[in-house]
Short mmCIF file of C-alpha atoms in Angstrom, two decimals:
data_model
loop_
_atom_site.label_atom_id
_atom_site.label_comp_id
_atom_site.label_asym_id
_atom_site.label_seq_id
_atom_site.Cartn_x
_atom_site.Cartn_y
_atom_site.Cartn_z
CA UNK B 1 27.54 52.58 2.99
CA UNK B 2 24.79 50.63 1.45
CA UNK B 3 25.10 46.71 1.03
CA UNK B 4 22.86 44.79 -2.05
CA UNK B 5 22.48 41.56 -1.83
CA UNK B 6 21.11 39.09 -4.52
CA UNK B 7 19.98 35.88 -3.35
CA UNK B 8 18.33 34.96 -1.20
CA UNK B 9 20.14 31.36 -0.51
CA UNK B 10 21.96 30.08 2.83
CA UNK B 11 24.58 31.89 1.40
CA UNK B 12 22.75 35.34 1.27
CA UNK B 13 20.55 35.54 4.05
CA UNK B 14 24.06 34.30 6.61
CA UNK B 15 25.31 37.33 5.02
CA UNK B 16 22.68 39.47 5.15
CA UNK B 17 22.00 38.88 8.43
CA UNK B 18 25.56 39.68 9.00
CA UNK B 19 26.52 42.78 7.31
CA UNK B 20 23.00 44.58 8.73
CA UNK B 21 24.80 44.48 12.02
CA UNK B 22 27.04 47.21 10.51
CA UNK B 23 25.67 48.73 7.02
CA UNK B 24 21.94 49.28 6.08
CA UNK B 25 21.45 46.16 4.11
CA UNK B 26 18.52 45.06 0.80
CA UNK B 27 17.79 41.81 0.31
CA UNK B 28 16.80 40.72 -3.57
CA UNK B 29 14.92 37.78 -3.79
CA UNK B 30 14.29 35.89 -6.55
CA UNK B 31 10.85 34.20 -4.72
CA UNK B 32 7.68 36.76 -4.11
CA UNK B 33 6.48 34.19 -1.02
CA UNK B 34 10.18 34.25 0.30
CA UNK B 35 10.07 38.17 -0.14
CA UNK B 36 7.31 38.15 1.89
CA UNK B 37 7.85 35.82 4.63
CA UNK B 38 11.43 37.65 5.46
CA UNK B 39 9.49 41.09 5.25
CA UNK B 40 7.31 39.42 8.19
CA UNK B 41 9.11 37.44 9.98
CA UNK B 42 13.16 38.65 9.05
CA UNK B 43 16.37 36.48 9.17
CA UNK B 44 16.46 33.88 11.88
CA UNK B 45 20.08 32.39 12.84
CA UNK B 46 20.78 29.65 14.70
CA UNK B 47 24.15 28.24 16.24
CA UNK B 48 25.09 25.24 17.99
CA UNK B 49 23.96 25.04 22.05
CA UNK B 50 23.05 28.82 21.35
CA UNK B 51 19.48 30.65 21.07
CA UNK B 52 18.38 31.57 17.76
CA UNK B 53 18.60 35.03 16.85
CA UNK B 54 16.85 37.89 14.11
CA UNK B 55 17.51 40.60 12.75
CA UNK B 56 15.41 42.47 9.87
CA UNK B 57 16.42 43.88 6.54
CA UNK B 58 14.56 45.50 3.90
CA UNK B 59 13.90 43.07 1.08
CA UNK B 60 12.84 43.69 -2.17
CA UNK B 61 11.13 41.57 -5.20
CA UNK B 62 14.46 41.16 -8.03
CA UNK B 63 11.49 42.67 -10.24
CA UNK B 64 12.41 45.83 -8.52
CA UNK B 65 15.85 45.66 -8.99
CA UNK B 66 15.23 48.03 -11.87
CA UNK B 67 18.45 50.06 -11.28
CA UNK B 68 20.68 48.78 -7.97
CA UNK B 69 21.94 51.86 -6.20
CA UNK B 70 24.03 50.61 -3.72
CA UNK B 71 27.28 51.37 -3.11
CA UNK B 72 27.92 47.28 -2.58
CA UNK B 73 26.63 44.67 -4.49
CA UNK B 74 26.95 41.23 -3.04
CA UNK B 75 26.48 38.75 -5.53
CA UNK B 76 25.04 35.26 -3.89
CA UNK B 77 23.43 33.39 -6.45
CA UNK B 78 25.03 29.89 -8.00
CA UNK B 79 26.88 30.23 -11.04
CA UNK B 80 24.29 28.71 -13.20
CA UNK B 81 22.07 31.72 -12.41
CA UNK B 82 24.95 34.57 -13.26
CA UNK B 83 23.43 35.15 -16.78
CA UNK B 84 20.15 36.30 -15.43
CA UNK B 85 21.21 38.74 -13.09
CA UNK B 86 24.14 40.88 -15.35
CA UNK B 87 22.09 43.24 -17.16
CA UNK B 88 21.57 44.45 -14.03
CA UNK B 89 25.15 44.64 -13.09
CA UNK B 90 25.99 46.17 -16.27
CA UNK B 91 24.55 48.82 -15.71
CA UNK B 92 26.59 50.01 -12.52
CA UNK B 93 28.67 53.13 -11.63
CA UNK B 94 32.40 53.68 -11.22
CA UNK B 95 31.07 54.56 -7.45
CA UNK B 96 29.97 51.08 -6.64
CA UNK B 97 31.54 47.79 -6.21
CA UNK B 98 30.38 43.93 -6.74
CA UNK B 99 31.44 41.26 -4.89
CA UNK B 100 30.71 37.36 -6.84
CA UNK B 101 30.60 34.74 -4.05
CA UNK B 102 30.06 32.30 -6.70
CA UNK B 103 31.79 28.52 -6.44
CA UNK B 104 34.41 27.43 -9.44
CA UNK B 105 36.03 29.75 -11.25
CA UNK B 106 33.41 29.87 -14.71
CA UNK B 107 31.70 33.43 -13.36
CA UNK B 108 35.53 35.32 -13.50
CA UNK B 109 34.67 35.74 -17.46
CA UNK B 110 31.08 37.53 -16.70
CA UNK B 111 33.00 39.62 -13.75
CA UNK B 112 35.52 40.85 -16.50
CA UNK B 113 32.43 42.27 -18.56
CA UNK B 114 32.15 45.00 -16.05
CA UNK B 115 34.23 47.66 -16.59
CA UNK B 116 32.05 51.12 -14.75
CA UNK B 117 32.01 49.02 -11.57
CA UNK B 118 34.86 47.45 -9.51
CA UNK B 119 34.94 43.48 -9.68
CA UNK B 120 35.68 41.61 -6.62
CA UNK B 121 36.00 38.48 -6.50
CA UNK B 122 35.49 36.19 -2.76
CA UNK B 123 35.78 33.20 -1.48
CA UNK B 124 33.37 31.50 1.41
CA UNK B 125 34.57 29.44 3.90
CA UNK B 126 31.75 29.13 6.10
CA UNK B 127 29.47 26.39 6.36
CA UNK B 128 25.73 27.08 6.83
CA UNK B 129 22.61 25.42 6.29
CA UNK B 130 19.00 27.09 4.63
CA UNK B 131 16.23 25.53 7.26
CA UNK B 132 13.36 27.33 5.54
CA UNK B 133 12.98 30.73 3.43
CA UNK B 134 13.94 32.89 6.64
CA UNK B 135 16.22 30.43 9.19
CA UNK B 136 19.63 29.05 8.57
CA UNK B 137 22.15 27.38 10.93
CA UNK B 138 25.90 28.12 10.57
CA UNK B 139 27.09 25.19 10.69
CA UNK B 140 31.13 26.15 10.79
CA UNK B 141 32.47 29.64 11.04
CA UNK B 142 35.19 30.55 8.67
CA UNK B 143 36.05 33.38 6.82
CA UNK B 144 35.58 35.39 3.76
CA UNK B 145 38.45 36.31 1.65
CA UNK B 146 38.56 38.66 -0.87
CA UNK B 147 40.77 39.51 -4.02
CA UNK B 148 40.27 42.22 -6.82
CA UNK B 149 39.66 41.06 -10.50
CA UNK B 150 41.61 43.76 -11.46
CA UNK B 151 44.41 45.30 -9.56
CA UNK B 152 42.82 49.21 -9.64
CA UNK B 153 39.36 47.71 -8.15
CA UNK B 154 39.77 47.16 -4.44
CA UNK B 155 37.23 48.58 -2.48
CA UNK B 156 39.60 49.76 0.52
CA UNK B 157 36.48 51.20 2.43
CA UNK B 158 34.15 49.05 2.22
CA UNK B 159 36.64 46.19 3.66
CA UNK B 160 38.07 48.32 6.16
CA UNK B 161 34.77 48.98 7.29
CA UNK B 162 33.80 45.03 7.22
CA UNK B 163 37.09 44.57 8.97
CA UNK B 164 36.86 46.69 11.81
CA UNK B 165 33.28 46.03 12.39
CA UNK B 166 32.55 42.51 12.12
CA UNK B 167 36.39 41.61 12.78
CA UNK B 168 35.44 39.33 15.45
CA UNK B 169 32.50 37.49 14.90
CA UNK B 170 32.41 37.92 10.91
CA UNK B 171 36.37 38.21 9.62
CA UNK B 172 37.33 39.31 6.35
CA UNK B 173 40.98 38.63 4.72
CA UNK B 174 42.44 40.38 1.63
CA UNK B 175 44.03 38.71 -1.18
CA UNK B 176 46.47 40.17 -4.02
CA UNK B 177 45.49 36.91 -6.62
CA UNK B 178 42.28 36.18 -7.38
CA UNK B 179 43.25 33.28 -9.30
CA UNK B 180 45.72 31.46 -7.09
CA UNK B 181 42.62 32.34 -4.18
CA UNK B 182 39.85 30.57 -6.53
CA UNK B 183 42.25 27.83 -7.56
CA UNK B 184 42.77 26.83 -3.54
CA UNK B 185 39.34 26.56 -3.29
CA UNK B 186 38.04 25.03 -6.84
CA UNK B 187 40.46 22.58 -5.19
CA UNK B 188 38.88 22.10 -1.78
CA UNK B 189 35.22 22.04 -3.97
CA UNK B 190 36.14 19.61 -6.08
CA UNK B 191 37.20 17.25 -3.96
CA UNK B 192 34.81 17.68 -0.89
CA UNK B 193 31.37 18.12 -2.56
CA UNK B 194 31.18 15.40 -5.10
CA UNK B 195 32.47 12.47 -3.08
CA UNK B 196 30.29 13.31 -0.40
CA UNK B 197 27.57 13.76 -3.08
CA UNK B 198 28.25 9.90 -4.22
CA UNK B 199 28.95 8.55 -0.87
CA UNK B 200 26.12 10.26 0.72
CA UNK B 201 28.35 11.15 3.80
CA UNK B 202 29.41 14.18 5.84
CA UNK B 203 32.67 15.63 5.19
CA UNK B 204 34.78 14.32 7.96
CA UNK B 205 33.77 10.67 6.64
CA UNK B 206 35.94 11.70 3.94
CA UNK B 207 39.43 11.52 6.24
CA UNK B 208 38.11 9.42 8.75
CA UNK B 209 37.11 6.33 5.71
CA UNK B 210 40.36 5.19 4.80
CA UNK B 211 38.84 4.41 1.87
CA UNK B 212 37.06 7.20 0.94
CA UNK B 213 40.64 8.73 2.06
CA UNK B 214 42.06 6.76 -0.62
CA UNK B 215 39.72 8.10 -3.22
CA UNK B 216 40.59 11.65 -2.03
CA UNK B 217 44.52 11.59 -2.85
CA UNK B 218 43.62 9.74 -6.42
CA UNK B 219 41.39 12.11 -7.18
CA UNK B 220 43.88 15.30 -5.62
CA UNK B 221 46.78 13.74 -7.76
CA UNK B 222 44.70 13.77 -10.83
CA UNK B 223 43.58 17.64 -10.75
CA UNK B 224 46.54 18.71 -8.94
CA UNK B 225 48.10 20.23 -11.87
CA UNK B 226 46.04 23.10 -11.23
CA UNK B 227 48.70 24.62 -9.18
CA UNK B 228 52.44 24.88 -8.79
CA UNK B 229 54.28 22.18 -7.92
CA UNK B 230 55.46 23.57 -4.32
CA UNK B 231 52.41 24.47 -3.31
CA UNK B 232 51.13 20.90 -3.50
CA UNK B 233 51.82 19.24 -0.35
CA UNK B 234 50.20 22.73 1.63
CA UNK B 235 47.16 22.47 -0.66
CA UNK B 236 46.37 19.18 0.11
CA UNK B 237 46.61 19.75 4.20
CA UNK B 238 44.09 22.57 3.15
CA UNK B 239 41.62 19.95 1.94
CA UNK B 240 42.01 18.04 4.67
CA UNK B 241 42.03 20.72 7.63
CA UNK B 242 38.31 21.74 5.90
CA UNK B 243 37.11 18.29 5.98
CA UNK B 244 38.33 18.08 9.90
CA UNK B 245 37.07 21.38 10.43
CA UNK B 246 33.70 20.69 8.97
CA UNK B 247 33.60 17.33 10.12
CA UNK B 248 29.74 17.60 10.97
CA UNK B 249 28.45 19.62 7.48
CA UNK B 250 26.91 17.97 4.68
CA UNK B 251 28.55 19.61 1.48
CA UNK B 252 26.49 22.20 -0.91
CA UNK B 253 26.23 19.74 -3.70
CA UNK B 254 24.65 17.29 -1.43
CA UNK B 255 22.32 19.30 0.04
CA UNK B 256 21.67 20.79 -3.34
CA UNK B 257 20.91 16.71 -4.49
CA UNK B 258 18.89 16.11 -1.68
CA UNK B 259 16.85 19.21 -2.03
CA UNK B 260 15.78 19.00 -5.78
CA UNK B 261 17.96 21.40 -6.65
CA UNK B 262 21.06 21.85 -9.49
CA UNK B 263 24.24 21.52 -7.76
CA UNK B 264 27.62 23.78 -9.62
CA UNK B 265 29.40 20.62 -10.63
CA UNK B 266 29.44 22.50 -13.93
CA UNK B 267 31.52 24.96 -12.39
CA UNK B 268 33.34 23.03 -10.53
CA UNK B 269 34.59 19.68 -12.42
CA UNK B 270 33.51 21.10 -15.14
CA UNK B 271 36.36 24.05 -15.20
CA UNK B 272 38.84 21.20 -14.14
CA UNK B 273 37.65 19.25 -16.97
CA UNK B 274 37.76 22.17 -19.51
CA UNK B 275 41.52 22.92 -18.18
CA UNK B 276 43.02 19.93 -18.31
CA UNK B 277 41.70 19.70 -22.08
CA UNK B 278 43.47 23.27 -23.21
CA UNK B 279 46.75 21.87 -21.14
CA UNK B 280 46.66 18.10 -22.57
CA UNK B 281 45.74 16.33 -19.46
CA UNK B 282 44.15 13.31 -19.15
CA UNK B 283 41.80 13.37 -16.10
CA UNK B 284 39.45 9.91 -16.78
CA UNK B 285 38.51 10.21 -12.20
CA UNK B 286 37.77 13.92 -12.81
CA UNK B 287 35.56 12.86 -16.09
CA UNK B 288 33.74 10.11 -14.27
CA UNK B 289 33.02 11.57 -11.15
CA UNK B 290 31.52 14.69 -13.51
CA UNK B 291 28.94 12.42 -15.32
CA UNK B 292 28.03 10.34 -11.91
CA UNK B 293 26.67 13.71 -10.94
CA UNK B 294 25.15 14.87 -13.69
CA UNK B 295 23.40 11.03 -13.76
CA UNK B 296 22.08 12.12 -9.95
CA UNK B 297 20.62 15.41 -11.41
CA UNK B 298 18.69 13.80 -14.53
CA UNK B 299 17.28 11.24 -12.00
CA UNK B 300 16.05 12.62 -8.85
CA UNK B 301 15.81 16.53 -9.96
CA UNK B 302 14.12 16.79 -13.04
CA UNK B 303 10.62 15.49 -13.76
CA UNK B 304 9.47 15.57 -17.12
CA UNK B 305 7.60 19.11 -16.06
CA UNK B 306 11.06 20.21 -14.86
CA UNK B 307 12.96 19.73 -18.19
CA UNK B 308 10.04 21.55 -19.97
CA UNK B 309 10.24 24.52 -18.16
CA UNK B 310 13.70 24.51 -18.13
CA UNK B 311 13.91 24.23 -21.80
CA UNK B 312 11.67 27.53 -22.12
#
């Protein structure tokens, strides 16, 4: 079974590194100098009080990614960038699957545009950091779990194979509800990665602040009414057992910040924002906490050259 992956983020290359363990695994990268470089030198991984490891995999230009024929498609770009790679998912097989790793819950309406191909739809709890264009640390092990958009769209052999094989160092959980398993985390996202964004801190500052604490339960209260009602007081425990169990990480959106890059707060607060309009909520945190962001993109990522080209 053949594994695609596009992107060639912390997010790709942790995965790519993992799945060619098990499955003969290609690489798109957006970059021709980052195509290169892992061509040369190949994925470098590096743990915690552990040697760094690599492992090769062919990689390929995303000019060449002309017509993807692999039986998986892992999907590892942010949202923002969706648009620019479905033509090329469009034009899939009822053979082959795709799998959207994307943050939020704004890419599930460009998922249900593919009909010839089965939509699956995962979530990413691991944390791991992009060094350079081939070397990334995980940071904290998790798991990846994974629902399908529609209920006749499970690949059942291309988990079972990720299951058995990479059960113990790489584990993979099923879900029935896509939704319900993108809400729990749209919650955990948008929470975690824009208050560490504004406060410049790790995540475990987040529980161990009591004020930053503080900030966390307003702000949970306020977007809460994104799930049910009993499900409330375990959701919240969620939020805080990732910010314990990531205690040492620096969120996405901060590192995206740092790093001159866009962060997903569009997909993120955004979708909060955009739900709590369509249900009558008022969600003035959510709203304020969305434009704070947005104020730390227009001033320390885009340079007048930036905007330009982003215009085109």
């Amino acid at each position: 079974m053949k594994i695609g992956i596009i992107g060639a983020g912390a997010i790709g290359l942790l995965y790519a590194y993992q799945f060619s363990a098990i499955f003969p695994v290609t690489l798109y990268t957006k970059r021709m100098d980052q195509c290169k470089l892992l061509k040369e030198k190949g994925i470098t991984l590096m743990e915690n009080n552990s040697p760094a490891m690599n492992r090769k995999v062919q990689v390929k230009h995303i000019s060449d990614m002309v017509k993807l024929e692999d039986d998986v498609i892992l999907v590892a770009v942010k949202q923002y960038a969706l648009h620019e790679i479905m033509p090329h998912l469009m034009g899939l097989n009822k053979e082959q699957s795709v799998l959207f790793l994307q943050n939020g819950m704004g890419h599930l309406d460009l998922a249900g545009r593919i009909n010839d191909a089965r939509p699956l739809i995962g979530v990413v709890e691991h944390g791991v950091k992009k060094l350079d264009d081939v070397t990334i640390i995980w940071t904290g092990k998790g798991m990846t779990k994974v629902a399908p958009l529609r209920k006749d769209c499970m690949d059942k052999q291309f988990l079972t194979l990720w299951e058995e094989g990479l059960e113990d160092c790489f584990p993979v959980q099923t879900r029935d509800n896509h939704k319900i398993m993108l809400t729990e985390k749209l919650i955990v996202n948008a929470i975690i990665n824009p208050l560490t964004t504004l406060y410049r801190v790790k995540n475990g500052q987040l529980v161990h602040n009591r004020f930053y604490k503080n900030a966390m339960i307003t702000l949970y209260e306020e977007i809460s009414f994104l799930i049910e009602e009993e499900k409330k007081g375990e959701v919240w425990n969620h939020v805080l057992n990732v910010c314990r169990n990531t205690a040492e990480n620096w969120s996405s959106m901060q590192r995206d910040i740092e790093n001159g890059r866009r962060t997903e707060v569009e997909a993120i607060l955004g979708y909060v924002i955009f739900s709590a309009k369509e249900q009558g909520k008022k969600v003035p945190l959510t709203e304020f906490i969305y434009t704070s962001i947005k104020g730390l993109e227009e001033n320390y990522l885009y340079t007048p050259e930036l905007r330009i080209e982003e215009e085109r």
